[in-house]
Amino acid sequence: MTGIRPRPPAKDLRRPELDELDERIVGILADDGRITNADLAATLDVAPSTAHARMRSLVDRGVITGFHASVDQELLGRGLQAIVGVTLRPGARHDSIVAFADEVRRLPQVLQLFFIGGSDDFLVHIAVEGASDVRQFVVEHLSAQRYVATTRTSIIFEYHRNAVAAPFR
Amino acid sequence: MTGIRPRPPAKDLRRPELDELDERIVGILADDGRITNADLAATLDVAPSTAHARMRSLVDRGVITGFHASVDQELLGRGLQAIVGVTLRPGARHDSIVAFADEVRRLPQVLQLFFIGGSDDFLVHIAVEGASDVRQFVVEHLSAQRYVATTRTSIIFEYHRNAVAAPFR
DNA sequence: AGTGAAACTTATTCCGT
DNA sequence: ACGGAATAAGTTTCACT
């Protein structure tokens, strides 16, 4: 048996404490993840070596979790996007739900998956070619699944993104 | 007077026609937008100059719309995310709605904004520090607005992203 | 369209402050 | 932590297949 620990020895594994320069760097890279370090430094009005060290630190500390190309889904042949709200059957076991969600998450049509509290259990953001593909996706991968109670599909007319959030659990 | 044209001269302003190599490049850059061209070429098993020309073409054709750093919102001091469904009052004029949505979109807490059809009129994906900030955001920027009829807030427990979609109207 | 090699630009390290 | 200068690595162009 272990004794009580009066206080964890103030040892935060990672505690970033972003200063103003860090925040500016995050903002610039969120907007243009491929800006050259020289341009980044010029924008910040610091030396390239400083900009570089700061950026590395942000990546190392996990503040910046990655860099990603954003893709025009329409030009990829997926001109229609939708959000599908899904409610699950009350009886489903937790690990069954996790396994099911994991499968949904891997489908190529799925852009994002949100597990939420409230009337729906999760939201799926998909991109497909046309209206019949929306229906097919919902029927095949959601409604027909044994853990799914209901679905509610909303077509997306317009989409804006200010930031790319890191996935989390 | 001009004669009839038996067929429009096959001149689509932009018709990408992605081949298999293009699609692989898009996939790789969607996952790692900062991979070096040398590594990209090695992965594709083509010469660096080829990989480079293909990538440039994808950007020029608008298939790839940008590169963005993804950011851990929690480490930025926004450890709580939510989706807020908003319904608008029936009577609102269209340009008033556009102006209102535009304001919402610019708020620093807003990660994404979806205009949708169905029971809600739009969905706002936000990241804030804590529960009280969710409430404050909804009350201040949504419920109190004259065009808003109802809101429905759902806390996000888990979030997965497979791709970064380009904004669109 | 794809390639290899040259020319150029940028990232990265290191050391001094 | 920051900056300057040297080095290493990468990008970009181009003549040729």
mmCIF file of C-alpha atoms (C1' of nucleotides) in Angstrom:
data_model
loop_
_atom_site.group_PDB
_atom_site.id
_atom_site.type_symbol
_atom_site.label_atom_id
_atom_site.label_comp_id
_atom_site.label_asym_id
_atom_site.label_seq_id
_atom_site.Cartn_x
_atom_site.Cartn_y
_atom_site.Cartn_z
ATOM 1 C CA MET A 1 0.000 0.000 0.000
ATOM 2 C CA THR A 2 1.231 3.433 -0.891
ATOM 3 C CA GLY A 3 1.164 6.353 1.456
ATOM 4 C CA ILE A 4 -0.691 9.536 0.715
ATOM 5 C CA ARG A 5 1.109 12.131 -1.310
ATOM 6 C CA PRO A 6 0.746 15.511 0.399
ATOM 7 C CA ARG A 7 1.328 17.265 -2.887
ATOM 8 C CA PRO A 8 2.577 16.269 -6.329
ATOM 9 C CA PRO A 9 6.010 17.949 -6.435
ATOM 10 C CA ALA A 10 4.955 20.772 -8.740
ATOM 11 C CA LYS A 11 6.094 18.723 -11.693
ATOM 12 C CA ASP A 12 3.865 19.466 -14.621
ATOM 13 C CA LEU A 13 5.009 17.220 -17.413
ATOM 14 C CA ARG A 14 4.443 19.954 -19.931
ATOM 15 C CA ARG A 15 3.320 23.395 -19.017
ATOM 16 C CA PRO A 16 3.845 25.632 -22.003
ATOM 17 C CA GLU A 17 3.110 29.159 -20.836
ATOM 18 C CA LEU A 18 2.954 30.800 -24.216
ATOM 19 C CA ASP A 19 4.180 34.343 -24.353
ATOM 20 C CA GLU A 20 3.036 36.878 -26.885
ATOM 21 C CA LEU A 21 5.661 35.961 -29.457
ATOM 22 C CA ASP A 22 4.650 32.291 -29.255
ATOM 23 C CA GLU A 23 1.037 33.196 -29.832
ATOM 24 C CA ARG A 24 1.899 35.256 -32.862
ATOM 25 C CA ILE A 25 3.898 32.372 -34.294
ATOM 26 C CA VAL A 26 1.005 29.978 -33.740
ATOM 27 C CA GLY A 27 -1.339 32.375 -35.485
ATOM 28 C CA ILE A 28 0.943 32.862 -38.457
ATOM 29 C CA LEU A 29 1.565 29.143 -38.905
ATOM 30 C CA ALA A 30 -2.103 28.319 -38.475
ATOM 31 C CA ASP A 31 -2.736 30.594 -41.415
ATOM 32 C CA ASP A 32 0.263 29.632 -43.517
ATOM 33 C CA GLY A 33 1.956 26.457 -42.408
ATOM 34 C CA ARG A 34 4.534 26.678 -45.164
ATOM 35 C CA ILE A 35 5.801 30.188 -44.629
ATOM 36 C CA THR A 36 9.589 30.189 -44.799
ATOM 37 C CA ASN A 37 11.433 30.713 -41.571
ATOM 38 C CA ALA A 38 13.026 33.840 -43.046
ATOM 39 C CA ASP A 39 9.601 35.354 -43.773
ATOM 40 C CA LEU A 40 8.303 34.280 -40.398
ATOM 41 C CA ALA A 41 11.252 35.999 -38.726
ATOM 42 C CA ALA A 42 10.755 39.143 -40.808
ATOM 43 C CA THR A 43 7.057 39.262 -39.894
ATOM 44 C CA LEU A 44 7.892 38.875 -36.225
ATOM 45 C CA ASP A 45 10.831 41.249 -36.487
ATOM 46 C CA VAL A 46 13.280 38.834 -34.852
ATOM 47 C CA ALA A 47 16.311 36.966 -36.156
ATOM 48 C CA PRO A 48 15.700 33.811 -38.221
ATOM 49 C CA SER A 49 17.467 31.719 -35.597
ATOM 50 C CA THR A 50 15.111 33.028 -32.936
ATOM 51 C CA ALA A 51 12.007 32.371 -34.998
ATOM 52 C CA HIS A 52 13.291 28.914 -35.747
ATOM 53 C CA ALA A 53 14.029 28.033 -32.125
ATOM 54 C CA ARG A 54 10.596 29.295 -31.043
ATOM 55 C CA MET A 55 8.817 27.303 -33.671
ATOM 56 C CA ARG A 56 10.699 24.149 -32.813
ATOM 57 C CA SER A 57 9.843 24.632 -29.189
ATOM 58 C CA LEU A 58 6.152 24.994 -30.009
ATOM 59 C CA VAL A 59 6.228 21.718 -31.927
ATOM 60 C CA ASP A 60 8.250 19.986 -29.205
ATOM 61 C CA ARG A 61 5.890 21.159 -26.496
ATOM 62 C CA GLY A 62 2.954 19.845 -28.497
ATOM 63 C CA VAL A 63 1.275 23.189 -29.004
ATOM 64 C CA ILE A 64 1.562 22.718 -32.742
ATOM 65 C CA THR A 65 0.580 19.127 -33.410
ATOM 66 C CA GLY A 66 1.168 18.969 -37.141
ATOM 67 C CA PHE A 67 0.959 20.605 -40.539
ATOM 68 C CA HIS A 68 -1.687 19.737 -43.078
ATOM 69 C CA ALA A 69 -2.650 20.643 -46.624
ATOM 70 C CA SER A 70 -6.250 21.785 -46.887
ATOM 71 C CA VAL A 71 -8.008 20.286 -49.848
ATOM 72 C CA ASP A 72 -10.838 21.478 -52.076
ATOM 73 C CA GLN A 73 -13.189 18.537 -51.734
ATOM 74 C CA GLU A 74 -15.195 19.499 -54.783
ATOM 75 C CA LEU A 75 -12.136 19.245 -57.037
ATOM 76 C CA LEU A 76 -11.531 15.850 -55.496
ATOM 77 C CA GLY A 77 -14.945 14.762 -56.730
ATOM 78 C CA ARG A 78 -16.742 15.282 -53.431
ATOM 79 C CA GLY A 79 -18.862 18.312 -54.095
ATOM 80 C CA LEU A 80 -21.447 17.693 -51.406
ATOM 81 C CA GLN A 81 -20.844 17.898 -47.676
ATOM 82 C CA ALA A 82 -23.167 16.961 -44.845
ATOM 83 C CA ILE A 83 -23.327 16.697 -41.081
ATOM 84 C CA VAL A 84 -25.013 13.608 -39.721
ATOM 85 C CA GLY A 85 -26.144 13.529 -36.098
ATOM 86 C CA VAL A 86 -26.281 10.027 -34.681
ATOM 87 C CA THR A 87 -27.956 8.716 -31.552
ATOM 88 C CA LEU A 88 -27.020 5.320 -30.174
ATOM 89 C CA ARG A 89 -29.192 2.667 -28.583
ATOM 90 C CA PRO A 90 -29.185 2.902 -24.815
ATOM 91 C CA GLY A 91 -28.129 -0.703 -24.229
ATOM 92 C CA ALA A 92 -24.890 -0.713 -26.225
ATOM 93 C CA ARG A 93 -21.710 -1.685 -24.399
ATOM 94 C CA HIS A 94 -19.067 0.980 -24.246
ATOM 95 C CA ASP A 95 -16.305 -0.900 -26.051
ATOM 96 C CA SER A 96 -18.712 -1.899 -28.791
ATOM 97 C CA ILE A 97 -19.484 1.739 -29.367
ATOM 98 C CA VAL A 98 -15.808 2.609 -29.438
ATOM 99 C CA ALA A 99 -15.146 -0.098 -32.019
ATOM 100 C CA PHE A 100 -18.045 1.057 -34.141
ATOM 101 C CA ALA A 101 -17.000 4.700 -33.993
ATOM 102 C CA ASP A 102 -13.496 3.700 -34.909
ATOM 103 C CA GLU A 103 -14.763 2.082 -38.080
ATOM 104 C CA VAL A 104 -16.841 5.102 -39.024
ATOM 105 C CA ARG A 105 -13.874 7.345 -38.414
ATOM 106 C CA ARG A 106 -11.761 5.470 -40.937
ATOM 107 C CA LEU A 107 -14.226 5.772 -43.817
ATOM 108 C CA PRO A 108 -12.816 7.890 -46.642
ATOM 109 C CA GLN A 109 -15.918 10.065 -46.789
ATOM 110 C CA VAL A 110 -15.476 11.146 -43.165
ATOM 111 C CA LEU A 111 -13.720 14.457 -42.620
ATOM 112 C CA GLN A 112 -14.412 14.882 -38.926
ATOM 113 C CA LEU A 113 -16.090 13.049 -36.078
ATOM 114 C CA PHE A 114 -17.372 14.714 -32.910
ATOM 115 C CA PHE A 115 -18.417 12.782 -29.811
ATOM 116 C CA ILE A 116 -20.802 15.019 -27.994
ATOM 117 C CA GLY A 117 -23.153 15.226 -25.080
ATOM 118 C CA GLY A 118 -26.751 16.262 -25.559
ATOM 119 C CA SER A 119 -29.470 15.032 -27.865
ATOM 120 C CA ASP A 120 -27.084 13.375 -30.347
ATOM 121 C CA ASP A 121 -24.227 11.071 -29.369
ATOM 122 C CA PHE A 122 -21.972 12.012 -32.212
ATOM 123 C CA LEU A 123 -21.762 14.124 -35.346
ATOM 124 C CA VAL A 124 -20.124 12.986 -38.553
ATOM 125 C CA HIS A 125 -18.919 15.523 -41.104
ATOM 126 C CA ILE A 126 -18.738 13.887 -44.524
ATOM 127 C CA ALA A 127 -17.876 14.846 -48.104
ATOM 128 C CA VAL A 128 -19.344 12.847 -50.970
ATOM 129 C CA GLU A 129 -20.058 13.237 -54.649
ATOM 130 C CA GLY A 130 -23.817 13.715 -54.667
ATOM 131 C CA ALA A 131 -27.108 13.435 -52.844
ATOM 132 C CA SER A 132 -27.457 9.723 -53.427
ATOM 133 C CA ASP A 133 -24.075 9.173 -51.843
ATOM 134 C CA VAL A 134 -25.190 10.958 -48.704
ATOM 135 C CA ARG A 135 -28.132 8.643 -48.469
ATOM 136 C CA GLN A 136 -26.011 5.619 -49.199
ATOM 137 C CA PHE A 137 -23.456 6.586 -46.573
ATOM 138 C CA VAL A 138 -26.082 7.073 -43.898
ATOM 139 C CA VAL A 139 -27.954 3.900 -44.669
ATOM 140 C CA GLU A 140 -24.973 1.670 -45.145
ATOM 141 C CA HIS A 141 -22.614 2.872 -42.462
ATOM 142 C CA LEU A 142 -24.944 4.320 -39.866
ATOM 143 C CA SER A 143 -28.647 3.353 -39.898
ATOM 144 C CA ALA A 144 -27.923 -0.271 -40.649
ATOM 145 C CA GLN A 145 -25.535 -0.570 -37.717
ATOM 146 C CA ARG A 146 -26.823 -2.328 -34.685
ATOM 147 C CA TYR A 147 -25.808 0.375 -32.208
ATOM 148 C CA VAL A 148 -27.459 3.205 -34.066
ATOM 149 C CA ALA A 149 -30.891 4.341 -32.936
ATOM 150 C CA THR A 150 -31.481 7.396 -35.138
ATOM 151 C CA THR A 151 -29.720 9.654 -37.603
ATOM 152 C CA ARG A 152 -30.393 13.182 -38.730
ATOM 153 C CA THR A 153 -28.735 14.481 -41.865
ATOM 154 C CA SER A 154 -28.110 18.146 -42.676
ATOM 155 C CA ILE A 155 -26.644 19.308 -45.957
ATOM 156 C CA ILE A 156 -23.860 21.883 -45.618
ATOM 157 C CA PHE A 157 -24.399 25.000 -47.721
ATOM 158 C CA GLU A 158 -21.426 26.970 -46.605
ATOM 159 C CA TYR A 159 -18.364 26.192 -44.558
ATOM 160 C CA HIS A 160 -15.830 28.428 -42.835
ATOM 161 C CA ARG A 161 -12.725 27.468 -40.940
ATOM 162 C CA ASN A 162 -10.629 29.748 -38.745
ATOM 163 C CA ALA A 163 -8.318 27.158 -37.295
ATOM 164 C CA VAL A 164 -7.347 23.524 -37.508
ATOM 165 C CA ALA A 165 -7.873 21.939 -34.116
ATOM 166 C CA ALA A 166 -5.824 18.957 -32.990
ATOM 167 C CA PRO A 167 -7.790 15.748 -32.534
ATOM 168 C CA PHE A 168 -8.282 14.806 -28.883
ATOM 169 C CA ARG A 169 -9.799 12.274 -26.516
ATOM 170 C CA MET B 1 -22.915 37.140 -87.016
ATOM 171 C CA THR B 2 -21.306 34.093 -85.575
ATOM 172 C CA GLY B 3 -22.287 30.623 -86.614
ATOM 173 C CA ILE B 4 -23.478 28.014 -84.162
ATOM 174 C CA ARG B 5 -20.867 26.074 -82.374
ATOM 175 C CA PRO B 6 -21.541 22.363 -82.774
ATOM 176 C CA ARG B 7 -19.649 21.743 -79.569
ATOM 177 C CA PRO B 8 -18.108 23.983 -76.908
ATOM 178 C CA PRO B 9 -14.399 23.595 -77.600
ATOM 179 C CA ALA B 10 -13.789 21.325 -74.618
ATOM 180 C CA LYS B 11 -12.569 24.299 -72.660
ATOM 181 C CA ASP B 12 -13.401 23.804 -69.023
ATOM 182 C CA LEU B 13 -11.868 26.676 -67.122
ATOM 183 C CA ARG B 14 -10.519 24.354 -64.498
ATOM 184 C CA ARG B 15 -10.950 20.615 -64.796
ATOM 185 C CA PRO B 16 -8.324 18.942 -62.761
ATOM 186 C CA GLU B 17 -8.633 15.244 -63.571
ATOM 187 C CA LEU B 18 -6.431 13.929 -60.832
ATOM 188 C CA ASP B 19 -4.508 10.814 -61.688
ATOM 189 C CA GLU B 20 -3.357 8.283 -59.156
ATOM 190 C CA LEU B 21 -0.067 10.038 -58.477
ATOM 191 C CA ASP B 22 -1.883 13.325 -57.799
ATOM 192 C CA GLU B 23 -4.180 11.625 -55.329
ATOM 193 C CA ARG B 24 -1.276 10.080 -53.487
ATOM 194 C CA ILE B 25 0.405 13.478 -53.242
ATOM 195 C CA VAL B 26 -2.754 15.044 -51.871
ATOM 196 C CA GLY B 27 -3.041 12.282 -49.296
ATOM 197 C CA ILE B 28 0.560 12.616 -48.180
ATOM 198 C CA LEU B 29 0.400 16.402 -47.894
ATOM 199 C CA ALA B 30 -2.939 16.268 -46.096
ATOM 200 C CA ASP B 31 -1.228 14.140 -43.493
ATOM 201 C CA ASP B 32 2.111 15.957 -43.411
ATOM 202 C CA GLY B 33 2.040 19.343 -45.041
ATOM 203 C CA ARG B 34 5.680 19.977 -44.271
ATOM 204 C CA ILE B 35 7.230 16.845 -45.683
ATOM 205 C CA THR B 36 10.290 17.806 -47.684
ATOM 206 C CA ASN B 37 10.035 17.515 -51.426
ATOM 207 C CA ALA B 38 12.904 15.045 -51.331
ATOM 208 C CA ASP B 39 11.013 12.766 -48.945
ATOM 209 C CA LEU B 40 7.801 13.181 -50.885
ATOM 210 C CA ALA B 41 9.608 12.121 -54.046
ATOM 211 C CA ALA B 42 11.182 9.137 -52.301
ATOM 212 C CA THR B 43 7.798 8.023 -50.965
ATOM 213 C CA LEU B 44 6.270 8.305 -54.418
ATOM 214 C CA ASP B 45 9.329 6.758 -56.057
ATOM 215 C CA VAL B 46 9.720 9.574 -58.574
ATOM 216 C CA ALA B 47 12.387 12.223 -59.077
ATOM 217 C CA PRO B 48 12.289 15.307 -56.810
ATOM 218 C CA SER B 49 11.686 17.523 -59.828
ATOM 219 C CA THR B 50 8.647 15.460 -60.755
ATOM 220 C CA ALA B 51 7.203 15.503 -57.265
ATOM 221 C CA HIS B 52 7.787 19.225 -57.147
ATOM 222 C CA ALA B 53 6.099 19.945 -60.486
ATOM 223 C CA ARG B 54 3.089 17.820 -59.513
ATOM 224 C CA MET B 55 2.700 19.527 -56.191
ATOM 225 C CA ARG B 56 2.917 22.959 -57.749
ATOM 226 C CA SER B 57 0.299 21.975 -60.255
ATOM 227 C CA LEU B 58 -2.040 20.807 -57.493
ATOM 228 C CA VAL B 59 -1.685 24.141 -55.731
ATOM 229 C CA ASP B 60 -2.068 26.090 -58.996
ATOM 230 C CA ARG B 61 -5.190 24.169 -59.924
ATOM 231 C CA GLY B 62 -6.665 24.898 -56.521
ATOM 232 C CA VAL B 63 -6.886 21.297 -55.386
ATOM 233 C CA ILE B 64 -4.641 22.121 -52.467
ATOM 234 C CA THR B 65 -5.902 25.423 -51.077
ATOM 235 C CA GLY B 66 -3.339 26.000 -48.360
ATOM 236 C CA PHE B 67 -1.174 24.639 -45.584
ATOM 237 C CA HIS B 68 -2.033 25.038 -41.921
ATOM 238 C CA ALA B 69 -0.558 24.183 -38.549
ATOM 239 C CA SER B 70 -2.956 22.229 -36.367
ATOM 240 C CA VAL B 71 -3.003 23.486 -32.819
ATOM 241 C CA ASP B 72 -3.673 21.831 -29.483
ATOM 242 C CA GLN B 73 -6.414 24.092 -28.180
ATOM 243 C CA GLU B 74 -6.001 22.897 -24.612
ATOM 244 C CA LEU B 75 -2.382 24.034 -24.507
ATOM 245 C CA LEU B 76 -3.605 27.355 -25.832
ATOM 246 C CA GLY B 77 -5.844 27.670 -22.791
ATOM 247 C CA ARG B 78 -9.008 26.509 -24.516
ATOM 248 C CA GLY B 79 -9.550 23.117 -23.004
ATOM 249 C CA LEU B 80 -13.261 22.900 -23.673
ATOM 250 C CA GLN B 81 -14.876 22.572 -27.068
ATOM 251 C CA ALA B 82 -18.540 22.703 -27.992
ATOM 252 C CA ILE B 83 -20.876 22.636 -30.948
ATOM 253 C CA VAL B 84 -23.715 25.131 -30.871
ATOM 254 C CA GLY B 85 -26.677 24.662 -33.174
ATOM 255 C CA VAL B 86 -28.427 27.931 -33.984
ATOM 256 C CA THR B 87 -31.845 28.559 -35.484
ATOM 257 C CA LEU B 88 -32.692 31.958 -36.875
ATOM 258 C CA ARG B 89 -35.915 33.903 -36.722
ATOM 259 C CA PRO B 90 -38.014 33.384 -39.830
ATOM 260 C CA GLY B 91 -38.375 37.068 -40.640
ATOM 261 C CA ALA B 92 -34.703 38.009 -40.836
ATOM 262 C CA ARG B 93 -33.466 39.598 -44.036
ATOM 263 C CA HIS B 94 -30.856 37.618 -45.898
ATOM 264 C CA ASP B 95 -28.110 40.223 -45.848
ATOM 265 C CA SER B 96 -28.648 40.832 -42.163
ATOM 266 C CA ILE B 97 -28.083 37.169 -41.560
ATOM 267 C CA VAL B 98 -24.951 37.209 -43.660
ATOM 268 C CA ALA B 99 -23.587 40.165 -41.721
ATOM 269 C CA PHE B 100 -24.388 38.503 -38.407
ATOM 270 C CA ALA B 101 -22.795 35.215 -39.435
ATOM 271 C CA ASP B 102 -19.758 37.093 -40.590
ATOM 272 C CA GLU B 103 -19.318 38.601 -37.167
ATOM 273 C CA VAL B 104 -19.693 35.258 -35.442
ATOM 274 C CA ARG B 105 -17.168 33.737 -37.794
ATOM 275 C CA ARG B 106 -14.527 36.239 -36.788
ATOM 276 C CA LEU B 107 -14.750 35.595 -33.068
ATOM 277 C CA PRO B 108 -11.523 34.093 -31.723
ATOM 278 C CA GLN B 109 -13.364 31.238 -30.021
ATOM 279 C CA VAL B 110 -14.839 30.035 -33.314
ATOM 280 C CA LEU B 111 -12.984 27.213 -35.015
ATOM 281 C CA GLN B 112 -15.538 26.339 -37.671
ATOM 282 C CA LEU B 113 -18.915 27.511 -38.906
ATOM 283 C CA PHE B 114 -21.346 25.349 -40.876
ATOM 284 C CA PHE B 115 -24.381 26.747 -42.681
ATOM 285 C CA ILE B 116 -26.758 23.872 -42.965
ATOM 286 C CA GLY B 117 -30.233 22.879 -44.018
ATOM 287 C CA GLY B 118 -32.539 21.064 -41.657
ATOM 288 C CA SER B 119 -33.641 21.803 -38.122
ATOM 289 C CA ASP B 120 -30.754 24.154 -37.326
ATOM 290 C CA ASP B 121 -29.615 26.997 -39.568
ATOM 291 C CA PHE B 122 -25.984 26.830 -38.611
ATOM 292 C CA LEU B 123 -23.529 25.079 -36.350
ATOM 293 C CA VAL B 124 -20.679 26.808 -34.574
ATOM 294 C CA HIS B 125 -17.687 24.841 -33.373
ATOM 295 C CA ILE B 126 -15.989 26.711 -30.551
ATOM 296 C CA ALA B 127 -13.043 26.250 -28.201
ATOM 297 C CA VAL B 128 -13.025 28.061 -24.856
ATOM 298 C CA GLU B 129 -11.406 27.784 -21.471
ATOM 299 C CA GLY B 130 -14.218 26.421 -19.349
ATOM 300 C CA ALA B 131 -17.896 25.754 -18.933
ATOM 301 C CA SER B 132 -18.726 29.300 -17.966
ATOM 302 C CA ASP B 133 -17.103 30.542 -21.153
ATOM 303 C CA VAL B 134 -19.349 28.313 -23.219
ATOM 304 C CA ARG B 135 -22.335 29.821 -21.558
ATOM 305 C CA GLN B 136 -20.977 33.311 -21.919
ATOM 306 C CA PHE B 137 -20.249 32.800 -25.604
ATOM 307 C CA VAL B 138 -23.716 31.500 -26.331
ATOM 308 C CA VAL B 139 -25.504 34.178 -24.369
ATOM 309 C CA GLU B 140 -23.422 37.096 -25.521
ATOM 310 C CA HIS B 141 -22.800 36.290 -29.163
ATOM 311 C CA LEU B 142 -25.776 34.144 -30.050
ATOM 312 C CA SER B 143 -28.880 34.208 -27.847
ATOM 313 C CA ALA B 144 -28.760 37.940 -27.356
ATOM 314 C CA GLN B 145 -28.623 38.577 -31.087
ATOM 315 C CA ARG B 146 -31.749 39.756 -32.698
ATOM 316 C CA TYR B 147 -31.741 37.209 -35.519
ATOM 317 C CA VAL B 148 -31.316 34.191 -33.277
ATOM 318 C CA ALA B 149 -34.399 32.200 -32.325
ATOM 319 C CA THR B 150 -32.880 29.269 -30.444
ATOM 320 C CA THR B 151 -29.545 27.672 -29.609
ATOM 321 C CA ARG B 152 -28.606 24.172 -28.572
ATOM 322 C CA THR B 153 -25.196 23.560 -27.056
ATOM 323 C CA SER B 154 -23.384 20.230 -27.035
ATOM 324 C CA ILE B 155 -20.077 19.691 -25.279
ATOM 325 C CA ILE B 156 -17.475 17.832 -27.339
ATOM 326 C CA PHE B 157 -15.958 14.847 -25.540
ATOM 327 C CA GLU B 158 -13.789 13.566 -28.322
ATOM 328 C CA TYR B 159 -12.733 14.899 -31.685
ATOM 329 C CA HIS B 160 -11.208 13.195 -34.700
ATOM 330 C CA ARG B 161 -10.084 14.720 -37.946
ATOM 331 C CA ASN B 162 -9.146 12.844 -41.109
ATOM 332 C CA ALA B 163 -8.759 15.799 -43.418
ATOM 333 C CA VAL B 164 -8.740 19.569 -43.524
ATOM 334 C CA ALA B 165 -11.479 20.719 -45.882
ATOM 335 C CA ALA B 166 -11.211 24.009 -47.743
ATOM 336 C CA PRO B 167 -13.792 26.616 -46.745
ATOM 337 C CA PHE B 168 -16.489 27.107 -49.376
ATOM 338 C CA ARG B 169 -19.622 29.006 -50.284
ATOM 339 C "C1'" DA C 1 5.343 14.318 -68.636
ATOM 340 C "C1'" DG C 2 9.584 12.852 -66.446
ATOM 341 C "C1'" DT C 3 14.544 13.261 -65.201
ATOM 342 C "C1'" DG C 4 19.408 14.583 -63.486
ATOM 343 C "C1'" DA C 5 22.371 18.056 -62.444
ATOM 344 C "C1'" DA C 6 23.259 23.037 -61.634
ATOM 345 C "C1'" DA C 7 22.063 27.170 -59.326
ATOM 346 C "C1'" DC C 8 19.817 29.139 -55.817
ATOM 347 C "C1'" DT C 9 17.220 29.508 -51.346
ATOM 348 C "C1'" DT C 10 16.263 28.017 -46.850
ATOM 349 C "C1'" DA C 11 16.876 25.452 -42.627
ATOM 350 C "C1'" DT C 12 19.749 24.338 -38.956
ATOM 351 C "C1'" DT C 13 23.619 24.343 -35.889
ATOM 352 C "C1'" DC C 14 26.978 26.592 -33.138
ATOM 353 C "C1'" DC C 15 29.058 29.974 -30.574
ATOM 354 C "C1'" DG C 16 29.235 34.560 -28.559
ATOM 355 C "C1'" DT C 17 26.495 37.923 -26.073
ATOM 356 C "C1'" DA D 1 16.853 33.698 -24.813
ATOM 357 C "C1'" DC D 2 18.470 35.978 -28.684
ATOM 358 C "C1'" DG D 3 21.275 36.957 -32.702
ATOM 359 C "C1'" DG D 4 25.079 36.442 -36.357
ATOM 360 C "C1'" DA D 5 27.655 33.651 -39.178
ATOM 361 C "C1'" DA D 6 28.994 29.172 -41.071
ATOM 362 C "C1'" DT D 7 27.295 24.806 -42.676
ATOM 363 C "C1'" DA D 8 24.038 21.453 -44.225
ATOM 364 C "C1'" DA D 9 19.890 20.559 -46.522
ATOM 365 C "C1'" DG D 10 16.384 21.565 -49.463
ATOM 366 C "C1'" DT D 11 14.072 23.807 -53.443
ATOM 367 C "C1'" DT D 12 13.647 25.283 -58.015
ATOM 368 C "C1'" DT D 13 14.982 25.782 -62.725
ATOM 369 C "C1'" DC D 14 16.395 24.027 -67.043
ATOM 370 C "C1'" DA D 15 18.130 21.519 -70.958
ATOM 371 C "C1'" DC D 16 17.306 16.980 -72.543
ATOM 372 C "C1'" DT D 17 14.861 12.387 -73.266
#
